[in-house]
Tab-separated table of C-alpha atoms and ligand atoms in Angstrom:
chain	number	residue	atom	x	y	z
A	1	UNK	CA	101.752	21.266	-0.566
A	2	UNK	CA	101.624	21.247	2.993
A	3	UNK	CA	99.870	24.745	2.864
A	4	UNK	CA	96.950	23.845	0.752
A	5	UNK	CA	93.778	24.020	2.560
A	6	UNK	CA	90.249	22.352	1.361
A	7	UNK	CA	89.028	25.947	0.067
A	8	UNK	CA	91.311	25.541	-2.507
A	9	UNK	CA	89.309	24.651	-6.068
A	10	UNK	CA	88.065	21.102	-6.404
A	11	UNK	CA	90.291	21.055	-9.423
A	12	UNK	CA	93.166	21.215	-7.501
A	13	UNK	CA	91.942	18.425	-5.040
A	14	UNK	CA	91.066	16.534	-7.993
A	15	UNK	CA	94.649	16.740	-9.286
A	16	UNK	CA	96.241	15.788	-5.870
A	17	UNK	CA	94.174	12.935	-5.427
A	18	UNK	CA	95.210	11.808	-9.042
A	19	UNK	CA	98.951	11.956	-7.805
A	20	UNK	CA	98.452	10.032	-4.807
A	21	UNK	CA	96.949	7.557	-6.777
A	22	UNK	CA	99.666	7.502	-9.386
A	23	UNK	CA	101.932	6.447	-5.890
A	24	UNK	CA	100.113	3.770	-5.118
A	25	UNK	CA	102.159	1.245	-6.531
A	26	UNK	CA	104.899	2.335	-4.125
A	27	UNK	CA	105.143	-0.028	-1.008
A	28	UNK	CA	102.880	-0.435	1.554
A	29	UNK	CA	105.319	0.035	4.684
A	30	UNK	CA	105.219	3.479	3.533
A	31	UNK	CA	101.602	3.286	2.347
A	32	UNK	CA	99.096	1.348	4.003
A	33	UNK	CA	99.095	3.361	7.293
A	34	UNK	CA	96.946	6.284	5.208
A	35	UNK	CA	94.348	3.735	5.689
A	36	UNK	CA	93.243	3.700	1.870
A	37	UNK	CA	94.164	0.401	1.270
A	38	UNK	CA	94.105	-1.608	4.322
A	39	UNK	CA	94.012	0.031	7.742
A	40	UNK	CA	95.184	-2.947	9.612
A	41	UNK	CA	96.431	-0.875	12.943
A	42	UNK	CA	93.093	0.664	13.011
A	43	UNK	CA	91.105	-2.339	12.880
A	44	UNK	CA	93.364	-4.093	15.050
A	45	UNK	CA	93.095	-1.961	17.675
A	46	UNK	CA	89.429	-1.073	17.469
A	47	UNK	CA	88.750	-4.751	17.824
A	48	UNK	CA	91.019	-5.096	20.997
A	49	UNK	CA	89.059	-2.124	22.760
A	50	UNK	CA	85.975	-3.584	21.946
A	51	UNK	CA	86.923	-7.012	22.928
A	52	UNK	CA	88.010	-5.406	26.710
A	53	UNK	CA	84.779	-3.507	26.654
A	54	UNK	CA	82.639	-6.573	26.580
A	55	UNK	CA	85.010	-9.026	28.571
A	56	UNK	CA	85.861	-6.426	31.240
A	57	UNK	CA	86.314	-9.435	33.838
A	58	UNK	CA	88.115	-11.887	32.099
A	59	UNK	CA	91.687	-12.207	32.674
A	60	UNK	CA	92.949	-13.504	29.645
A	61	UNK	CA	90.230	-12.824	26.745
A	62	UNK	CA	90.992	-14.240	23.476
A	63	UNK	CA	90.203	-11.895	21.168
A	64	UNK	CA	91.574	-13.312	17.857
A	65	UNK	CA	87.698	-14.125	16.302
A	66	UNK	CA	86.173	-11.599	18.468
A	67	UNK	CA	83.125	-10.665	16.870
A	68	UNK	CA	81.746	-7.133	19.038
A	69	UNK	CA	77.954	-7.563	19.910
A	70	UNK	CA	77.575	-4.516	21.704
A	71	UNK	CA	77.791	-1.040	20.002
A	72	UNK	CA	79.700	0.508	23.286
A	73	UNK	CA	82.948	2.170	21.969
A	74	UNK	CA	84.315	3.453	24.989
A	75	UNK	CA	86.033	2.456	28.163
A	76	UNK	CA	86.485	4.240	31.303
A	77	UNK	CA	90.150	4.081	32.823
A	78	UNK	CA	91.230	4.223	36.027
A	79	UNK	CA	94.798	5.826	35.410
A	80	UNK	CA	96.202	8.788	36.482
A	81	UNK	CA	93.444	11.497	35.171
A	82	UNK	CA	93.296	9.797	31.696
A	83	UNK	CA	89.561	9.349	31.570
A	84	UNK	CA	87.903	7.443	28.534
A	85	UNK	CA	89.615	5.236	25.877
A	86	UNK	CA	87.800	5.542	22.726
A	87	UNK	CA	87.974	3.377	19.562
A	88	UNK	CA	88.476	6.774	17.711
A	89	UNK	CA	91.405	7.644	19.986
A	90	UNK	CA	93.308	4.576	19.849
A	91	UNK	CA	92.849	4.074	16.070
A	92	UNK	CA	94.141	7.204	15.590
A	93	UNK	CA	96.938	6.600	17.950
A	94	UNK	CA	98.446	3.612	16.635
A	95	UNK	CA	99.157	4.970	13.647
A	96	UNK	CA	101.850	7.204	15.529
A	97	UNK	CA	104.698	5.490	14.534
A	98	UNK	CA	103.933	5.683	10.673
A	99	UNK	CA	103.827	9.535	10.869
A	100	UNK	CA	105.880	9.958	13.909
A	101	UNK	CA	106.075	14.131	13.760
A	102	UNK	CA	102.569	14.445	12.504
A	103	UNK	CA	103.417	15.896	9.271
A	104	UNK	CA	100.391	14.440	7.600
A	105	UNK	CA	97.948	15.705	10.110
A	106	UNK	CA	95.766	17.622	9.226
A	107	UNK	CA	94.972	17.285	5.635
A	108	UNK	CA	96.547	13.962	5.065
A	109	UNK	CA	95.269	13.012	1.700
A	110	UNK	CA	96.779	16.646	0.526
A	111	UNK	CA	100.198	16.123	1.749
A	112	UNK	CA	100.590	12.805	0.962
A	113	UNK	CA	101.814	12.918	-2.293
A	114	UNK	CA	105.062	15.132	-1.218
A	115	UNK	CA	105.651	12.971	1.793
A	116	UNK	CA	105.556	9.873	-0.422
A	117	UNK	CA	107.808	11.043	-2.679
A	118	UNK	CA	110.051	11.858	0.040
A	119	UNK	CA	109.837	8.262	1.442
A	120	UNK	CA	109.841	6.403	-1.362
A	121	UNK	CA	111.988	7.829	-3.726
A	122	UNK	CA	114.836	9.304	-1.335
A	123	UNK	CA	114.263	6.448	1.277
A	124	UNK	CA	115.659	8.960	3.695
A	125	UNK	CA	119.090	8.902	1.947
A	126	UNK	CA	121.934	10.208	3.764
A	127	UNK	CA	119.502	10.707	6.757
A	128	UNK	CA	119.521	7.315	8.467
A	129	UNK	CA	121.917	8.716	11.443
A	130	UNK	CA	119.280	8.615	14.182
A	131	UNK	CA	117.055	11.149	16.377
A	132	UNK	CA	119.349	14.392	14.923
A	133	UNK	CA	117.494	13.369	11.502
A	134	UNK	CA	114.260	13.279	12.819
A	135	UNK	CA	111.890	10.408	13.878
A	136	UNK	CA	110.262	9.888	10.499
A	137	UNK	CA	113.818	8.727	9.110
A	138	UNK	CA	115.074	7.098	12.436
A	139	UNK	CA	111.981	4.973	12.846
A	140	UNK	CA	111.537	3.784	9.342
A	141	UNK	CA	114.868	3.661	7.498
A	142	UNK	CA	117.426	4.531	10.590
A	143	UNK	CA	118.175	3.191	13.977
A	144	UNK	CA	115.091	3.344	15.550
A	145	UNK	CA	113.175	0.667	13.476
A	146	UNK	CA	112.207	-0.756	16.922
A	147	UNK	CA	109.619	0.926	16.743
A	148	UNK	CA	108.233	-1.240	13.953
A	149	UNK	CA	109.577	-4.657	15.581
A	150	UNK	CA	112.275	-4.479	12.821
A	151	UNK	CA	116.249	-4.204	12.926
A	152	UNK	CA	118.266	-1.920	11.247
A	153	UNK	CA	121.548	-3.366	11.248
A	154	UNK	CA	122.200	-6.659	9.823
A	155	UNK	CA	123.722	-9.173	12.111
A	156	UNK	CA	122.422	-7.749	15.298
A	157	UNK	CA	122.093	-10.318	17.931
A	158	UNK	CA	118.496	-11.246	18.158
A	159	UNK	CA	118.610	-10.366	22.011
A	160	UNK	CA	119.443	-6.453	21.294
A	161	UNK	CA	116.766	-6.280	18.931
A	162	UNK	CA	114.433	-7.859	21.521
A	163	UNK	CA	115.634	-5.806	24.511
A	164	UNK	CA	115.117	-2.616	22.382
A	165	UNK	CA	111.852	-2.984	21.512
A	166	UNK	CA	110.967	-3.864	25.559
A	167	UNK	CA	112.470	-0.918	26.475
A	168	UNK	CA	111.074	1.239	23.846
A	169	UNK	CA	107.543	-0.239	25.084
A	170	UNK	CA	108.490	-0.008	28.627
A	171	UNK	CA	109.542	4.007	28.277
A	172	UNK	CA	106.354	4.324	26.184
A	173	UNK	CA	104.310	3.011	28.746
A	174	UNK	CA	105.818	5.211	31.497
A	175	UNK	CA	104.749	8.121	29.122
A	176	UNK	CA	101.659	6.885	28.382
A	177	UNK	CA	100.550	5.980	32.057
A	178	UNK	CA	101.972	9.364	33.511
A	179	UNK	CA	102.203	8.418	36.784
A	180	UNK	CA	102.669	10.916	39.709
A	181	UNK	CA	105.964	10.940	41.767
A	182	UNK	CA	105.406	13.600	44.679
A	183	UNK	CA	104.105	17.077	43.316
A	184	UNK	CA	105.309	15.978	39.856
A	185	UNK	CA	104.049	13.663	36.853
A	186	UNK	CA	106.474	11.928	34.838
A	187	UNK	CA	105.899	14.054	31.612
A	188	UNK	CA	107.874	17.093	33.649
A	189	UNK	CA	110.921	14.970	34.026
A	190	UNK	CA	113.929	15.938	31.786
A	191	UNK	CA	114.345	13.654	28.840
A	192	UNK	CA	118.619	13.783	28.769
A	193	UNK	CA	118.592	13.152	32.821
A	194	UNK	CA	116.284	10.241	32.563
A	195	UNK	CA	118.220	8.460	29.929
A	196	UNK	CA	121.710	9.724	31.629
A	197	UNK	CA	120.442	7.469	34.466
A	198	UNK	CA	119.674	4.558	32.582
A	199	UNK	CA	122.229	1.784	32.255
A	200	UNK	CA	123.930	1.490	28.911
A	201	UNK	CA	121.932	-0.457	25.969
A	202	UNK	CA	121.404	-0.366	22.427
A	203	UNK	CA	118.210	1.640	23.379
A	204	UNK	CA	119.742	4.233	25.663
A	205	UNK	CA	122.232	4.491	22.707
A	206	UNK	CA	119.557	5.311	20.104
A	207	UNK	CA	117.552	7.358	22.328
A	208	UNK	CA	120.797	9.336	23.856
A	209	UNK	CA	123.083	8.974	21.058
A	210	UNK	CA	126.604	9.148	22.051
A	211	UNK	CA	125.959	9.348	25.827
A	212	UNK	CA	124.640	12.326	25.871
A	213	UNK	CA	127.224	14.199	23.260
A	214	UNK	CA	125.093	14.436	20.410
A	215	UNK	CA	121.340	15.844	19.636
A	216	UNK	CA	119.388	15.810	21.430
A	217	UNK	CA	121.284	16.185	24.690
A	218	UNK	CA	124.083	18.630	23.537
A	219	UNK	CA	121.821	21.649	22.990
A	220	UNK	CA	122.539	24.673	25.231
A	221	UNK	CA	120.362	27.228	22.782
A	222	UNK	CA	117.180	24.986	22.643
A	223	UNK	CA	114.503	24.544	24.984
A	224	UNK	CA	115.278	20.865	26.887
A	225	UNK	CA	113.301	17.959	25.737
A	226	UNK	CA	111.108	16.485	28.389
A	227	UNK	CA	110.469	12.522	28.426
A	228	UNK	CA	107.319	13.003	26.299
A	229	UNK	CA	109.124	15.048	23.563
A	230	UNK	CA	109.464	12.355	21.238
A	231	UNK	CA	105.592	11.681	20.801
A	232	UNK	CA	104.951	15.611	20.634
A	233	UNK	CA	106.294	16.910	17.390
A	234	UNK	CA	103.855	18.301	14.821
A	235	UNK	CA	105.466	19.283	11.850
A	236	UNK	CA	104.968	20.464	8.557
A	237	UNK	CA	106.144	18.313	5.632
A	238	UNK	CA	110.054	18.038	6.476
A	239	UNK	CA	111.249	18.042	10.463
A	240	UNK	CA	112.992	21.723	10.047
A	241	UNK	CA	109.573	23.443	10.988
A	242	UNK	CA	108.196	21.848	13.850
A	243	UNK	CA	106.255	22.808	17.139
A	244	UNK	CA	105.535	20.248	20.164
A	245	UNK	CA	103.270	19.962	22.462
A	246	UNK	CA	103.928	20.409	26.297
A	247	UNK	CA	101.836	20.278	29.261
A	248	UNK	CA	102.183	17.785	32.489
A	249	UNK	CA	99.338	15.710	31.445
A	250	UNK	CA	99.041	16.328	28.058
A	251	UNK	CA	96.484	13.480	26.704
A	252	UNK	CA	97.758	13.628	22.668
A	253	UNK	CA	101.085	12.690	24.000
A	254	UNK	CA	99.927	9.835	26.337
A	255	UNK	CA	97.970	8.343	23.694
A	256	UNK	CA	100.527	8.979	21.204
A	257	UNK	CA	102.782	6.638	23.565
A	258	UNK	CA	100.082	4.192	24.094
A	259	UNK	CA	99.321	3.507	20.504
A	260	UNK	CA	103.121	3.242	19.484
A	261	UNK	CA	102.962	0.341	22.402
A	262	UNK	CA	100.063	-1.497	20.419
A	263	UNK	CA	101.782	-0.835	16.959
A	264	UNK	CA	105.333	-2.179	18.047
A	265	UNK	CA	103.476	-5.439	19.263
A	266	UNK	CA	101.189	-5.450	15.987
A	267	UNK	CA	104.062	-5.144	13.708
A	268	UNK	CA	105.841	-8.270	15.153
A	269	UNK	CA	103.300	-10.530	13.766
A	270	UNK	CA	103.763	-8.898	9.995
A	271	UNK	CA	106.183	-11.498	8.413
A	272	UNK	CA	108.153	-8.778	6.735
A	273	UNK	CA	108.751	-7.530	10.306
A	274	UNK	CA	109.652	-10.374	12.435
A	275	UNK	CA	109.884	-13.825	11.137
A	276	UNK	CA	108.077	-16.414	13.641
A	277	UNK	CA	107.793	-18.950	10.661
A	278	UNK	CA	105.518	-19.813	7.488
A	279	UNK	CA	106.680	-17.875	4.851
A	280	UNK	CA	105.506	-18.754	1.301
A	281	UNK	CA	102.914	-17.145	-1.152
A	282	UNK	CA	99.656	-19.048	0.723
A	283	UNK	CA	100.582	-18.180	3.902
A	284	UNK	CA	102.178	-14.847	4.046
A	285	UNK	CA	98.977	-13.154	5.245
A	286	UNK	CA	98.607	-15.553	8.242
A	287	UNK	CA	100.049	-14.556	11.101
A	288	UNK	CA	101.647	-17.110	13.544
A	289	UNK	CA	101.517	-17.371	17.603
A	290	UNK	CA	104.923	-18.918	17.747
A	291	UNK	CA	108.149	-17.782	19.176
A	292	UNK	CA	110.523	-15.474	17.153
A	293	UNK	CA	113.411	-16.953	15.436
A	294	UNK	CA	114.613	-13.271	13.792
A	295	UNK	CA	113.970	-9.645	13.334
A	296	UNK	CA	113.667	-8.738	9.532
A	297	UNK	CA	115.993	-5.824	8.020
A	298	UNK	CA	113.869	-3.712	5.751
A	299	UNK	CA	117.277	-2.573	4.016
A	300	UNK	CA	118.000	-6.280	2.499
A	301	UNK	CA	113.897	-6.566	1.554
A	302	UNK	CA	112.603	-6.740	-1.571
A	303	UNK	CA	109.774	-3.653	-0.602
A	304	UNK	CA	106.852	-4.769	-2.587
A	305	UNK	CA	107.112	-8.277	-0.831
A	306	UNK	CA	107.409	-6.719	2.351
A	307	UNK	CA	104.455	-4.645	1.608
A	308	UNK	CA	102.326	-7.464	0.656
A	309	UNK	CA	103.107	-9.391	3.888
A	310	UNK	CA	101.662	-6.220	5.633
A	311	UNK	CA	98.291	-6.491	4.309
A	312	UNK	CA	95.051	-7.833	4.833
A	313	UNK	CA	96.268	-10.356	8.180
A	314	UNK	CA	94.068	-13.161	9.244
A	315	UNK	CA	94.643	-15.481	12.008
A	316	UNK	CA	96.737	-18.680	11.324
A	317	UNK	CA	96.369	-21.943	13.050
A	318	UNK	CA	98.923	-21.554	15.970
A	319	UNK	CA	96.812	-18.499	16.787
A	320	UNK	CA	92.850	-19.344	16.037
A	321	UNK	CA	93.599	-22.616	18.254
A	322	UNK	CA	95.837	-21.175	20.873
A	323	UNK	CA	94.794	-21.810	24.044
A	324	UNK	CA	94.837	-18.212	25.678
A	325	UNK	CA	96.586	-19.232	29.178
A	326	UNK	CA	99.428	-18.571	31.181
A	327	UNK	CA	102.150	-19.992	28.739
A	328	UNK	CA	100.864	-19.630	25.155
A	329	UNK	CA	101.805	-16.874	22.788
A	330	UNK	CA	99.075	-14.548	22.197
A	331	UNK	CA	98.045	-13.198	18.733
A	332	UNK	CA	98.292	-9.419	18.123
A	333	UNK	CA	94.562	-8.718	18.987
A	334	UNK	CA	94.361	-10.445	22.353
A	335	UNK	CA	98.069	-8.773	23.114
A	336	UNK	CA	96.661	-5.469	22.368
A	337	UNK	CA	93.576	-6.025	24.212
A	338	UNK	CA	95.346	-7.111	27.122
A	339	UNK	CA	97.608	-4.032	27.228
A	340	UNK	CA	94.697	-2.121	27.264
A	341	UNK	CA	93.361	-3.735	29.912
A	342	UNK	CA	96.620	-3.302	32.099
A	343	UNK	CA	96.756	0.339	31.204
A	344	UNK	CA	93.001	0.889	31.942
A	345	UNK	CA	93.579	-0.539	35.443
A	346	UNK	CA	96.526	1.638	36.277
A	347	UNK	CA	99.217	-1.401	36.351
A	348	UNK	CA	102.808	-0.649	36.596
A	349	UNK	CA	105.361	-0.849	33.251
A	350	UNK	CA	107.076	-3.759	34.401
A	351	UNK	CA	103.857	-5.953	34.476
A	352	UNK	CA	103.602	-5.062	30.597
A	353	UNK	CA	106.979	-6.005	30.249
A	354	UNK	CA	106.588	-9.093	31.948
A	355	UNK	CA	103.463	-9.885	30.015
A	356	UNK	CA	105.000	-9.070	26.547
A	357	UNK	CA	108.208	-11.364	27.078
A	358	UNK	CA	106.281	-14.088	28.057
A	359	UNK	CA	103.187	-13.799	25.455
A	360	UNK	CA	104.315	-11.648	22.640
A	361	UNK	CA	107.909	-11.255	22.183
A	362	UNK	CA	109.307	-14.940	23.086
A	363	UNK	CA	112.570	-15.856	21.293
A	364	UNK	CA	112.947	-19.345	19.794
A	365	UNK	CA	116.340	-19.558	21.312
A	366	UNK	CA	116.994	-23.002	19.299
A	367	UNK	CA	116.455	-21.575	15.974
A	368	UNK	CA	117.242	-17.921	16.651
A	369	UNK	CA	119.104	-15.836	14.269
A	370	UNK	CA	120.856	-12.390	13.885
A	371	UNK	CA	118.876	-9.860	12.000
A	372	UNK	CA	118.660	-10.163	8.353
A	373	UNK	CA	116.079	-10.902	5.919
A	374	UNK	CA	114.924	-14.359	5.206
A	375	UNK	CA	114.988	-15.625	1.888
A	376	UNK	CA	111.552	-14.861	1.230
A	377	UNK	CA	111.842	-11.266	1.257
A	378	UNK	CA	115.205	-10.955	-0.225
A	379	UNK	CA	116.134	-8.489	-2.800
B	401	ZN	ZN1	104.809	-0.073	11.317
């Protein structure tokens, strides 16, 4: 299926489209990113960038109810040879965590049925062991679910998931900003050395399994990974046949990492991912600007409910009435816009982490619980 091109007959195309429609009942977690039902991440990210374009001087622009007035869709960054950031670039990049090895690009519509069959029927069965089983399975069903602001392991203390998310974002930001240290760009750094030198953490254990004794750091016969390698794969369906981009300043890698940050932030407002409150049928698509009480565990959830909660999000009153200031919790569009502002201005990763710890990933310590699904999403 992956080898089909557009030049094939119309009948084949129609068949494939019909097949994909028949899969449309499968859960939105696997489906919504295809941009057919409800391209939430793309919408949020485009609005976030346009809000920045129209409010370049405001420190904290309130973007939750932002309606663009201008047609401008690109912003000149001043960060390390990145150049323009456009709505097209960022809305494409923010989908990276849904298809982290680019199996569906190009010819998404043609490859989708096989991909969906893999994801919804097999659910990465026996492939949840982390990086050695590929990023698609580790991020959707395995231990790298922090890409989606979720937790893999029931009972994991909230602080651990919280740190893993912030570590993931900080790492992604280092890749996206690609600072030059002396003669060398960050993207030229060796992946395994980078993680070897970090102190032990949940995030490090996932990215550098078994203290470097497992894939990808125990390979002697393969090209060593660089720090940008996780964002660089382009595979046909399945991870057996992949190539990876290289280059000391590859914009595709930098954009994927930037998109990954916005994606993680935005997912943390979806009630099936991160519990911030208000779970009932009439509130499930309203997102809250309140602190986090629990990270959800997808494996414990009714996937249909999870999917429904991912669709058509609207700002709840805690977000629409929120004062955007130094202490409040910001909504997903406002926060995404602020990250793009920090990135465009070449601010350091630590500033991004501090902003998110204060305005997005705030734990409600009094009501915090270890990872599990909330009752609303229970199987
Ligand atoms: Zn996600």
